[in-house]
PDB file of C-alpha atoms in Angstrom:
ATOM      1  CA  UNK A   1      -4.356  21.393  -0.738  1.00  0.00           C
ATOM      2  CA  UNK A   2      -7.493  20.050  -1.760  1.00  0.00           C
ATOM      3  CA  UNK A   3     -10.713  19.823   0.697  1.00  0.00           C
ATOM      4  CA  UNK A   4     -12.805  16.890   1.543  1.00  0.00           C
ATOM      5  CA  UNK A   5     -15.834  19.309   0.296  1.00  0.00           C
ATOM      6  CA  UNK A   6     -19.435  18.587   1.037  1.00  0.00           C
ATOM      7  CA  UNK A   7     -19.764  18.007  -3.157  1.00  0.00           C
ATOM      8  CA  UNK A   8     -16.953  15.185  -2.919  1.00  0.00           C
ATOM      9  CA  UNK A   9     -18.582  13.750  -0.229  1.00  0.00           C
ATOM     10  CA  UNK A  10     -22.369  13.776  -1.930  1.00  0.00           C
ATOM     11  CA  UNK A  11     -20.569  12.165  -4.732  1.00  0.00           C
ATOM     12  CA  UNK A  12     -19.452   9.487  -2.375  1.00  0.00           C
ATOM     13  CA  UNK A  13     -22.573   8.503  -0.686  1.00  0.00           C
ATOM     14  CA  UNK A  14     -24.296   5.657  -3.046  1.00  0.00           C
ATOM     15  CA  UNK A  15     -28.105   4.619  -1.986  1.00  0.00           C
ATOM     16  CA  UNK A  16     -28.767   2.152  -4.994  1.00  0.00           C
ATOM     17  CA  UNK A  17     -27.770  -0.514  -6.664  1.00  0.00           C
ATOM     18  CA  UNK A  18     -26.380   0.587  -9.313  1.00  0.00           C
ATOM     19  CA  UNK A  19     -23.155  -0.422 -10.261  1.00  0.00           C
ATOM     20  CA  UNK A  20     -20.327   2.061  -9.976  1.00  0.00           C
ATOM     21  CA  UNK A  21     -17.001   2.342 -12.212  1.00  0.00           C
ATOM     22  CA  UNK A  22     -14.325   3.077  -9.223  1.00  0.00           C
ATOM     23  CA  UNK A  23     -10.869   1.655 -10.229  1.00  0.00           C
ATOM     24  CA  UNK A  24      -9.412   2.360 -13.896  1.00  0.00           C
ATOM     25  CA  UNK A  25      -7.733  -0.638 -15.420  1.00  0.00           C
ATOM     26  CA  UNK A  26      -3.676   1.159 -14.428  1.00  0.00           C
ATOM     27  CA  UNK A  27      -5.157   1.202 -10.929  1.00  0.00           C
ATOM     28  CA  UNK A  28      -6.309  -2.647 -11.067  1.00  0.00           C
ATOM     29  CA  UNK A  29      -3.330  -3.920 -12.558  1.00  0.00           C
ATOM     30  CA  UNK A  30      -0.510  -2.245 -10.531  1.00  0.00           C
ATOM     31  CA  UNK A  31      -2.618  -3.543  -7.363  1.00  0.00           C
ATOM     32  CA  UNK A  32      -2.262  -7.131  -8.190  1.00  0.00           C
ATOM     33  CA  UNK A  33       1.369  -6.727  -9.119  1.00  0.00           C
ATOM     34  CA  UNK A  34       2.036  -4.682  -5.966  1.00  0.00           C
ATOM     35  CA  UNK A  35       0.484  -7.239  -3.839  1.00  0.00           C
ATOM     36  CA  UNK A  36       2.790  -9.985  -5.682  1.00  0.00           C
ATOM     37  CA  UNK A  37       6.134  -7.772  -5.400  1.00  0.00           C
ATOM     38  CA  UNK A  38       5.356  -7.669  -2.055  1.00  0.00           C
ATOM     39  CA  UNK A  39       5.047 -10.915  -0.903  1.00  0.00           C
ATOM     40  CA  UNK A  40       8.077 -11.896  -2.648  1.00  0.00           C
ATOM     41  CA  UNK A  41       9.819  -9.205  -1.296  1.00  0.00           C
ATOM     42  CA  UNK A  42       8.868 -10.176   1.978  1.00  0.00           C
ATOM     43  CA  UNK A  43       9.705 -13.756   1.929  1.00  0.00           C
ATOM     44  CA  UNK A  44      13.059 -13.159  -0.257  1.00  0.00           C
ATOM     45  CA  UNK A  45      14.252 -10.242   2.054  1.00  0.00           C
ATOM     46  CA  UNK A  46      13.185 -13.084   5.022  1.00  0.00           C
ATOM     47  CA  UNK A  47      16.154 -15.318   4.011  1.00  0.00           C
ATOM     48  CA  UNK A  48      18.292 -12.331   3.059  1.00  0.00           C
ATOM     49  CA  UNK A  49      18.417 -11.536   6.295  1.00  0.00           C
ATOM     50  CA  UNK A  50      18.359 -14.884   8.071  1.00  0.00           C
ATOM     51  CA  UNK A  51      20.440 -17.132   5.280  1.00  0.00           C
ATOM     52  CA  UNK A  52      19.710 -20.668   5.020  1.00  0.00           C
ATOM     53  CA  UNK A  53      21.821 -22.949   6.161  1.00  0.00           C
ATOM     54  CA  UNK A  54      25.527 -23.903   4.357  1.00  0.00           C
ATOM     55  CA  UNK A  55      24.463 -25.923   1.219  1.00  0.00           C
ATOM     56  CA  UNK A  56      26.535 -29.066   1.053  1.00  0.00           C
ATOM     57  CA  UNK A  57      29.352 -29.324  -1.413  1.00  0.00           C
ATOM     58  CA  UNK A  58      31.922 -27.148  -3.474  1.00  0.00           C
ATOM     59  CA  UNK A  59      30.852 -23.541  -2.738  1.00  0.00           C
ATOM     60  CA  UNK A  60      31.597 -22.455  -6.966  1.00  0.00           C
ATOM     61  CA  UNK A  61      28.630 -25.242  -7.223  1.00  0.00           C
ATOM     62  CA  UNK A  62      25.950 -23.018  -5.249  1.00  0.00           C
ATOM     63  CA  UNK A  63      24.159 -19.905  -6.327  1.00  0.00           C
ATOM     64  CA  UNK A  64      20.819 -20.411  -4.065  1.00  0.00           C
ATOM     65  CA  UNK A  65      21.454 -17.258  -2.021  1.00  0.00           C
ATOM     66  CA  UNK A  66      22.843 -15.440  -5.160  1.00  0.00           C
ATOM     67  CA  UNK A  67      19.345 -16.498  -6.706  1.00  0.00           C
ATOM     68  CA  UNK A  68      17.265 -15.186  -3.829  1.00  0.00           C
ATOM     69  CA  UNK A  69      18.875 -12.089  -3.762  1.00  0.00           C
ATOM     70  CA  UNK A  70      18.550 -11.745  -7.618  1.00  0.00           C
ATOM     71  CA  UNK A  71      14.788 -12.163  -7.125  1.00  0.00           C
ATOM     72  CA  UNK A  72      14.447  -9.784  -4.453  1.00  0.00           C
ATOM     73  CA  UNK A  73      16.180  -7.045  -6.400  1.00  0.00           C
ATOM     74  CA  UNK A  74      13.741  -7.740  -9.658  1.00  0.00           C
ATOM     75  CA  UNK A  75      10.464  -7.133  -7.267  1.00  0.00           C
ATOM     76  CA  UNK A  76      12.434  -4.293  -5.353  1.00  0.00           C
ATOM     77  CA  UNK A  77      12.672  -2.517  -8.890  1.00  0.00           C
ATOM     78  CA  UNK A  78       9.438  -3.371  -9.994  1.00  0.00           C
ATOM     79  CA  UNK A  79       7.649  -2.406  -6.773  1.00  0.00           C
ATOM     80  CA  UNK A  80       9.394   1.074  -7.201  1.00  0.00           C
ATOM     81  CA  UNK A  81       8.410   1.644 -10.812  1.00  0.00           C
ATOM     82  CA  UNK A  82       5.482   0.408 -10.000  1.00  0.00           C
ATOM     83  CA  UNK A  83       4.423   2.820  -7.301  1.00  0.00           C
ATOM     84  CA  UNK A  84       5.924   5.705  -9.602  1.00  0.00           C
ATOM     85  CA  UNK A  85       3.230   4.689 -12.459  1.00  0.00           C
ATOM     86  CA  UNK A  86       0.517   4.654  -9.653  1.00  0.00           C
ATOM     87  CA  UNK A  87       2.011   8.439  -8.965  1.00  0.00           C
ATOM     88  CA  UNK A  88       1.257   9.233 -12.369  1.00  0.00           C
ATOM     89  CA  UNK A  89      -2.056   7.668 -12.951  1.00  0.00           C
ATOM     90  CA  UNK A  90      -3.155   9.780  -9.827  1.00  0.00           C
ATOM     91  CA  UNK A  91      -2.361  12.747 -11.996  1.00  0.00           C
ATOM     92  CA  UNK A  92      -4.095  11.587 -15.608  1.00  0.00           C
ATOM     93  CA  UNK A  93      -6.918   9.014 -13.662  1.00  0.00           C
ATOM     94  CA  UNK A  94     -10.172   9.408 -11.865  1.00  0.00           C
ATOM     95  CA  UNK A  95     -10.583  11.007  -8.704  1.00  0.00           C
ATOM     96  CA  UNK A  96     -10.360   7.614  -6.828  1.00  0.00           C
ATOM     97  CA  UNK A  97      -6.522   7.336  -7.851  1.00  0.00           C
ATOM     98  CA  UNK A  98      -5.868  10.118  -6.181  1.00  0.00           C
ATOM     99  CA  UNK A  99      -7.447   9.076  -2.952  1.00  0.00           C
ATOM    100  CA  UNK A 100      -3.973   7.216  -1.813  1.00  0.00           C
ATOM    101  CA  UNK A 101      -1.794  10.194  -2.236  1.00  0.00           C
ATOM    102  CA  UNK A 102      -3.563  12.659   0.340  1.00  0.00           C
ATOM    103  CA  UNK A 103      -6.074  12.995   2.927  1.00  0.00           C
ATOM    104  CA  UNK A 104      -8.088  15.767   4.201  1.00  0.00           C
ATOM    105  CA  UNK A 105      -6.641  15.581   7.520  1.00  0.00           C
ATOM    106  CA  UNK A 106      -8.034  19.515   7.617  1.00  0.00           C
ATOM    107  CA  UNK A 107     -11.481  18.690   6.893  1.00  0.00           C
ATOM    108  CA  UNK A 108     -13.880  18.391  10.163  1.00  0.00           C
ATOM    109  CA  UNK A 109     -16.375  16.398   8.225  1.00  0.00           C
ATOM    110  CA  UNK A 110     -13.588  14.118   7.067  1.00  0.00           C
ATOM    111  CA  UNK A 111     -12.651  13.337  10.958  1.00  0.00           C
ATOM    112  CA  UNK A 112     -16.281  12.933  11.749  1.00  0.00           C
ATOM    113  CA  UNK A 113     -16.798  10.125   9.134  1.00  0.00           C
ATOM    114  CA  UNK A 114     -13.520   8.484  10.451  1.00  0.00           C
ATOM    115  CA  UNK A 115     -15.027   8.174  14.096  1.00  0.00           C
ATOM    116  CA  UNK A 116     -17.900   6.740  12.418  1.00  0.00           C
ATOM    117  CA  UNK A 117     -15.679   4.348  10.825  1.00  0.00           C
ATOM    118  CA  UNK A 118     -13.441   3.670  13.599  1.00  0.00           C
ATOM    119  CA  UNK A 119     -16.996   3.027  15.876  1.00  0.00           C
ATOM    120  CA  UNK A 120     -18.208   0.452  13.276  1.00  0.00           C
ATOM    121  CA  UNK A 121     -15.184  -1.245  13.057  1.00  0.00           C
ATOM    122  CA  UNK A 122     -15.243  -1.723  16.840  1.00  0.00           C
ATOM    123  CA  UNK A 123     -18.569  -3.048  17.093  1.00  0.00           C
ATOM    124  CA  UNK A 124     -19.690  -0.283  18.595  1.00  0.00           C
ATOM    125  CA  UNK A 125     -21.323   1.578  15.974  1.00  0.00           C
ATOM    126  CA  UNK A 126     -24.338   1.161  13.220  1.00  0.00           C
ATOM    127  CA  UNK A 127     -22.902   0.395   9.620  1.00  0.00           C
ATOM    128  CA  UNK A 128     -21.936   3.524   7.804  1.00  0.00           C
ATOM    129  CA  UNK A 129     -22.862   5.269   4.705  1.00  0.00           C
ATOM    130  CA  UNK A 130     -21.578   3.858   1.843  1.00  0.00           C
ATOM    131  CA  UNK A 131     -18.446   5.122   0.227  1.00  0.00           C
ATOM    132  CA  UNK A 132     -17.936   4.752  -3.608  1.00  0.00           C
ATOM    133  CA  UNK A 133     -13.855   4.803  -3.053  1.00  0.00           C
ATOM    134  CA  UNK A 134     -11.490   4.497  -0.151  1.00  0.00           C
ATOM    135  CA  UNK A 135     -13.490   5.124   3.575  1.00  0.00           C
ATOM    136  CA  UNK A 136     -12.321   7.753   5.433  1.00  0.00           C
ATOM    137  CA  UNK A 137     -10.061   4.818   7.656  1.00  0.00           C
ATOM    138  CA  UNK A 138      -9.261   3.215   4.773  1.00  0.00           C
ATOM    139  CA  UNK A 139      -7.615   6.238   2.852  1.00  0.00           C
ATOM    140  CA  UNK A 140      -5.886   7.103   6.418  1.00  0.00           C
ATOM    141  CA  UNK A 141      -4.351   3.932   6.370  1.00  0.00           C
ATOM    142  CA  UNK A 142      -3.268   3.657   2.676  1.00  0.00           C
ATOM    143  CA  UNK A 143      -1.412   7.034   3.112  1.00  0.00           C
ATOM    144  CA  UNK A 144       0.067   7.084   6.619  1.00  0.00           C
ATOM    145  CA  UNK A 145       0.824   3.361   6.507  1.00  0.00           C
ATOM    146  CA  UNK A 146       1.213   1.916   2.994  1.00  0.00           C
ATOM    147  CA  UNK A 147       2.422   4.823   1.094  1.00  0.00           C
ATOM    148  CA  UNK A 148       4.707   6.276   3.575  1.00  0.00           C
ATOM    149  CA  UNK A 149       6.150   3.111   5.142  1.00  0.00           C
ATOM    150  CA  UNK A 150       6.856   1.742   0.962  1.00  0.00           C
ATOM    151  CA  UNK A 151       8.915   5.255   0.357  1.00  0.00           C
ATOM    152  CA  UNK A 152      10.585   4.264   3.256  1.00  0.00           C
ATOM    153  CA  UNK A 153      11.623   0.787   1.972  1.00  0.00           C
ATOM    154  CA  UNK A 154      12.694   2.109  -1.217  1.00  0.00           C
ATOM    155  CA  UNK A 155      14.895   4.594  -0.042  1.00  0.00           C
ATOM    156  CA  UNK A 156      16.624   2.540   2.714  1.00  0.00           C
ATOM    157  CA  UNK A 157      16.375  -0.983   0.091  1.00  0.00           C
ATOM    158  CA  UNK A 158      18.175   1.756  -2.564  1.00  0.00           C
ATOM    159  CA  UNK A 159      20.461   2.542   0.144  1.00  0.00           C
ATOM    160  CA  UNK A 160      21.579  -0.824   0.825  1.00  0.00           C
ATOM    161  CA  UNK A 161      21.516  -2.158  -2.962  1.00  0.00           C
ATOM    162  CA  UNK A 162      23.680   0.696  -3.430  1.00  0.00           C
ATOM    163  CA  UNK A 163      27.118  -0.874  -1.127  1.00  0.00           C
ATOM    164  CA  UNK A 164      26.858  -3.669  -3.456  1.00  0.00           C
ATOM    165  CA  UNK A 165      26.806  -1.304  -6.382  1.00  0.00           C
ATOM    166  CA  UNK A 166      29.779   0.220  -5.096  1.00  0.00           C
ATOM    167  CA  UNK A 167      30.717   3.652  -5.475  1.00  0.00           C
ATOM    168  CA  UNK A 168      29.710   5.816  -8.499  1.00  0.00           C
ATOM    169  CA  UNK A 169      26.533   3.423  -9.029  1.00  0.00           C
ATOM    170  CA  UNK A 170      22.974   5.645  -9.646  1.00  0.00           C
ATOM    171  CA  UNK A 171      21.713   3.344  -6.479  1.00  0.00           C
ATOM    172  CA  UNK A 172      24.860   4.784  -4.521  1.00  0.00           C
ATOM    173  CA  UNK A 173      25.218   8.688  -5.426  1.00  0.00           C
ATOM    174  CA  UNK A 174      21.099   8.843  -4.876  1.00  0.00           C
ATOM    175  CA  UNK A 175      20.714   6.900  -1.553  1.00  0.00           C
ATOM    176  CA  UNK A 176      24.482   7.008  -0.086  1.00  0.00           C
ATOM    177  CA  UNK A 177      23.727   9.099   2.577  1.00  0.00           C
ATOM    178  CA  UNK A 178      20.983   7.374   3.653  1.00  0.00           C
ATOM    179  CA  UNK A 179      23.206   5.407   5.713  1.00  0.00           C
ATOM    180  CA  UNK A 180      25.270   8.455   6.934  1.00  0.00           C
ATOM    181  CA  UNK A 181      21.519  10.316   7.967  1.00  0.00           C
ATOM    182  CA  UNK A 182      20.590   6.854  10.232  1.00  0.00           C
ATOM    183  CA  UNK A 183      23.536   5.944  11.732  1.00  0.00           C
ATOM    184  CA  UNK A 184      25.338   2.752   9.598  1.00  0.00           C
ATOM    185  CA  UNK A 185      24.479  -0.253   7.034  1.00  0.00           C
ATOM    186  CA  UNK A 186      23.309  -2.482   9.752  1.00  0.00           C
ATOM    187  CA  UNK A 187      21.003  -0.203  11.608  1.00  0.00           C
ATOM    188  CA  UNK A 188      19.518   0.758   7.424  1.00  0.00           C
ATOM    189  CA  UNK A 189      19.467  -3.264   7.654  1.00  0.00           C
ATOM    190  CA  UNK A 190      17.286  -3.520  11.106  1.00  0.00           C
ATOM    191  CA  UNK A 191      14.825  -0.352   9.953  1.00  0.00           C
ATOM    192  CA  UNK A 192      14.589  -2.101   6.363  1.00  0.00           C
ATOM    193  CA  UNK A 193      13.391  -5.735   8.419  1.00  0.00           C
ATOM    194  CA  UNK A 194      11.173  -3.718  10.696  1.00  0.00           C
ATOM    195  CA  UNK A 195       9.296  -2.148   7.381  1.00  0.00           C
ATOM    196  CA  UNK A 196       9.002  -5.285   5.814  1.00  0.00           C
ATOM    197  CA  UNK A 197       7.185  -6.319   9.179  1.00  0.00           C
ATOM    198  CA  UNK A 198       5.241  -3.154   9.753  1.00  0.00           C
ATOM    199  CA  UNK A 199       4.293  -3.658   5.232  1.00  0.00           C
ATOM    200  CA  UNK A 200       3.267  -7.307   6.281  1.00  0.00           C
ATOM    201  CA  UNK A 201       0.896  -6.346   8.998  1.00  0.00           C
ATOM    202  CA  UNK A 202      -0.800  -3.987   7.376  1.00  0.00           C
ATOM    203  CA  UNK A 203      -1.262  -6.306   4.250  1.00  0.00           C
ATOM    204  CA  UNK A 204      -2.807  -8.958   6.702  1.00  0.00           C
ATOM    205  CA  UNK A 205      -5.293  -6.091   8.221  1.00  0.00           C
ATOM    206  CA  UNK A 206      -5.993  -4.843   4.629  1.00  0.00           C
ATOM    207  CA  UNK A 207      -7.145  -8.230   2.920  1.00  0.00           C
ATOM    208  CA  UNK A 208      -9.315  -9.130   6.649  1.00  0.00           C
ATOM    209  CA  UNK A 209     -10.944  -5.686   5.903  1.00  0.00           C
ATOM    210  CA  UNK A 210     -11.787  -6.270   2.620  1.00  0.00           C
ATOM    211  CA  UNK A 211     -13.525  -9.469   2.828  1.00  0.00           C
ATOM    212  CA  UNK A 212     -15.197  -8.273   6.210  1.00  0.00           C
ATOM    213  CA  UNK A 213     -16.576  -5.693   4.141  1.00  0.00           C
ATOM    214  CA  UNK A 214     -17.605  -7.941   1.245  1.00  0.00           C
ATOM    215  CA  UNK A 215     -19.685  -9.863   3.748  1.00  0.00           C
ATOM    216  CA  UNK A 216     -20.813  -7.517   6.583  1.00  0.00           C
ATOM    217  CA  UNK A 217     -20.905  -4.011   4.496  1.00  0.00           C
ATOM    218  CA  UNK A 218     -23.359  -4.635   1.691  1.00  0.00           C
ATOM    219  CA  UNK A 219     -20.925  -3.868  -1.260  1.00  0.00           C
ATOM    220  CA  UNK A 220     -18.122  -5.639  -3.283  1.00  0.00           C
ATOM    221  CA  UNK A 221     -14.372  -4.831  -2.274  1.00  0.00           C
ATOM    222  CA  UNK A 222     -12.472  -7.761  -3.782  1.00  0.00           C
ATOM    223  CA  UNK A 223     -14.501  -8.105  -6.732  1.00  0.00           C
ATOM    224  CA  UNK A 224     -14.027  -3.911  -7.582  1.00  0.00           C
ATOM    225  CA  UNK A 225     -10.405  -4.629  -7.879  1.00  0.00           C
ATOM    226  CA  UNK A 226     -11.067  -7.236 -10.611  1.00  0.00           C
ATOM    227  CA  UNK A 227     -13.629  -5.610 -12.961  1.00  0.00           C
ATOM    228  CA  UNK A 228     -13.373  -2.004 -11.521  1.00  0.00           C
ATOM    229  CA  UNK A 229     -16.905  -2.211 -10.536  1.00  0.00           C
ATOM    230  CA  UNK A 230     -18.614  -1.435  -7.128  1.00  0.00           C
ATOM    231  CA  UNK A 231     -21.432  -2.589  -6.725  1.00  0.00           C
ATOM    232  CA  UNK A 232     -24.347  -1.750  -3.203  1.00  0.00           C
ATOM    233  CA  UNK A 233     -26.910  -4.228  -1.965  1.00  0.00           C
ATOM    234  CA  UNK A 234     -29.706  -2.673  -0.004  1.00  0.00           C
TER     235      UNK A 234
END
């Protein structure tokens, strides 16, 4: 495993103004269709699971549920491929694609910057260095929390695609014991709603964080994930 070395971390620390190419144009793109596929996988997989009420006349007339559940299966598919393209570009990118994909939870210096982080966040701390990429909290979060929690809801969202696919599907010989290794469908169903809740929260902290930081921390966030650009203000 790779180590959060005292090079990497010399490379991180910026002390000008200069302007800093962070996020390659794969990197960019897949994070404004993520965010998309997400919140339309949130709000379809809402009214999967709490259906709106009866619509009124001949059932053979009304295909609004059949609709929702066709648009929550398109983002579900291209949230997956998606996050398998961002799993290659980590390979063939920069060293800031990479950052989502592992932390140096072995690295004392790595743990010492996180305090630091976890102190200014708080209130309770001076403003930190200045980090090129992902923060030591920041790249904590996108692993434990965003990464691992979204290879959760694509194995349990496979899992329960796959009893409407039947038997002999892809969806059901890949992810059909997924329901045998947690129990049964409906408690895949209640871990599935409590992901999309736990993905939801984090996407609320994540977007308060990054304009915080526009404002209070002296660099661009938003703005690097439009042009790729990072820029410092002294």
């Amino acid at each position: 495993m790779q180590s959060y070395s005292r090079r990497e971390k010399a490379a991180d620390f910026v002390s000008s103004t200069e302007a800093i190419y962070v996020y390659e144009a794969p990197v960019r793109v897949w994070h404004w269709i993520n965010a998309v596929s997400i919140v339309v996988l949130a709000l379809t997989g809402y009214l999967i699971g709490a259906p709106l009420l009866t619509q009124p006349g001949e059932a053979s007339t009304n295909f609004l549920m059949g609709y929702i559940r066709f648009v929550h299966f398109t983002a579900a598919y291209l949230f997956a491929i998606g996050l398998a393209g961002r799993a290659y570009w980590a390979i063939v990118g920069n060293r800031h694609a990479r950052e989502m994909f592992w932390v140096p939870v072995f690295s004392r210096e790595y743990w010492m910057d996180m305090l630091t982080m976890l102190r200014y966040y708080s209130f309770l701390g001076p403003t930190p260095r200045q980090f090129s990429g992902h923060n030591p909290l920041s790249r904590f979060a996108m692993f434990f929390v965003f990464l691992l929690i979204s290879l959760f809801m694509i194995v349990t969202g496979f899992a329960l695609y796959g009893e409407g696919a039947q038997a002999g599907s892809w969806q059901q010989i890949a992810f059909g014991q997924v329901s045998t290794f947690i129990g049964q469908s409906q408690t895949v169903h209640t871990w599935h709603r409590l992901g999309m809740w736990a993905i939801m929260m984090f996407l609320i902290v994540h977007v308060y964080m990054a304009i915080r930081e526009d404002i209070m921390a002296r660099q661009n966030m938003v703005g690097t994930m439009i042009s790729g650009y990072r820029t410092f203000r002294k």
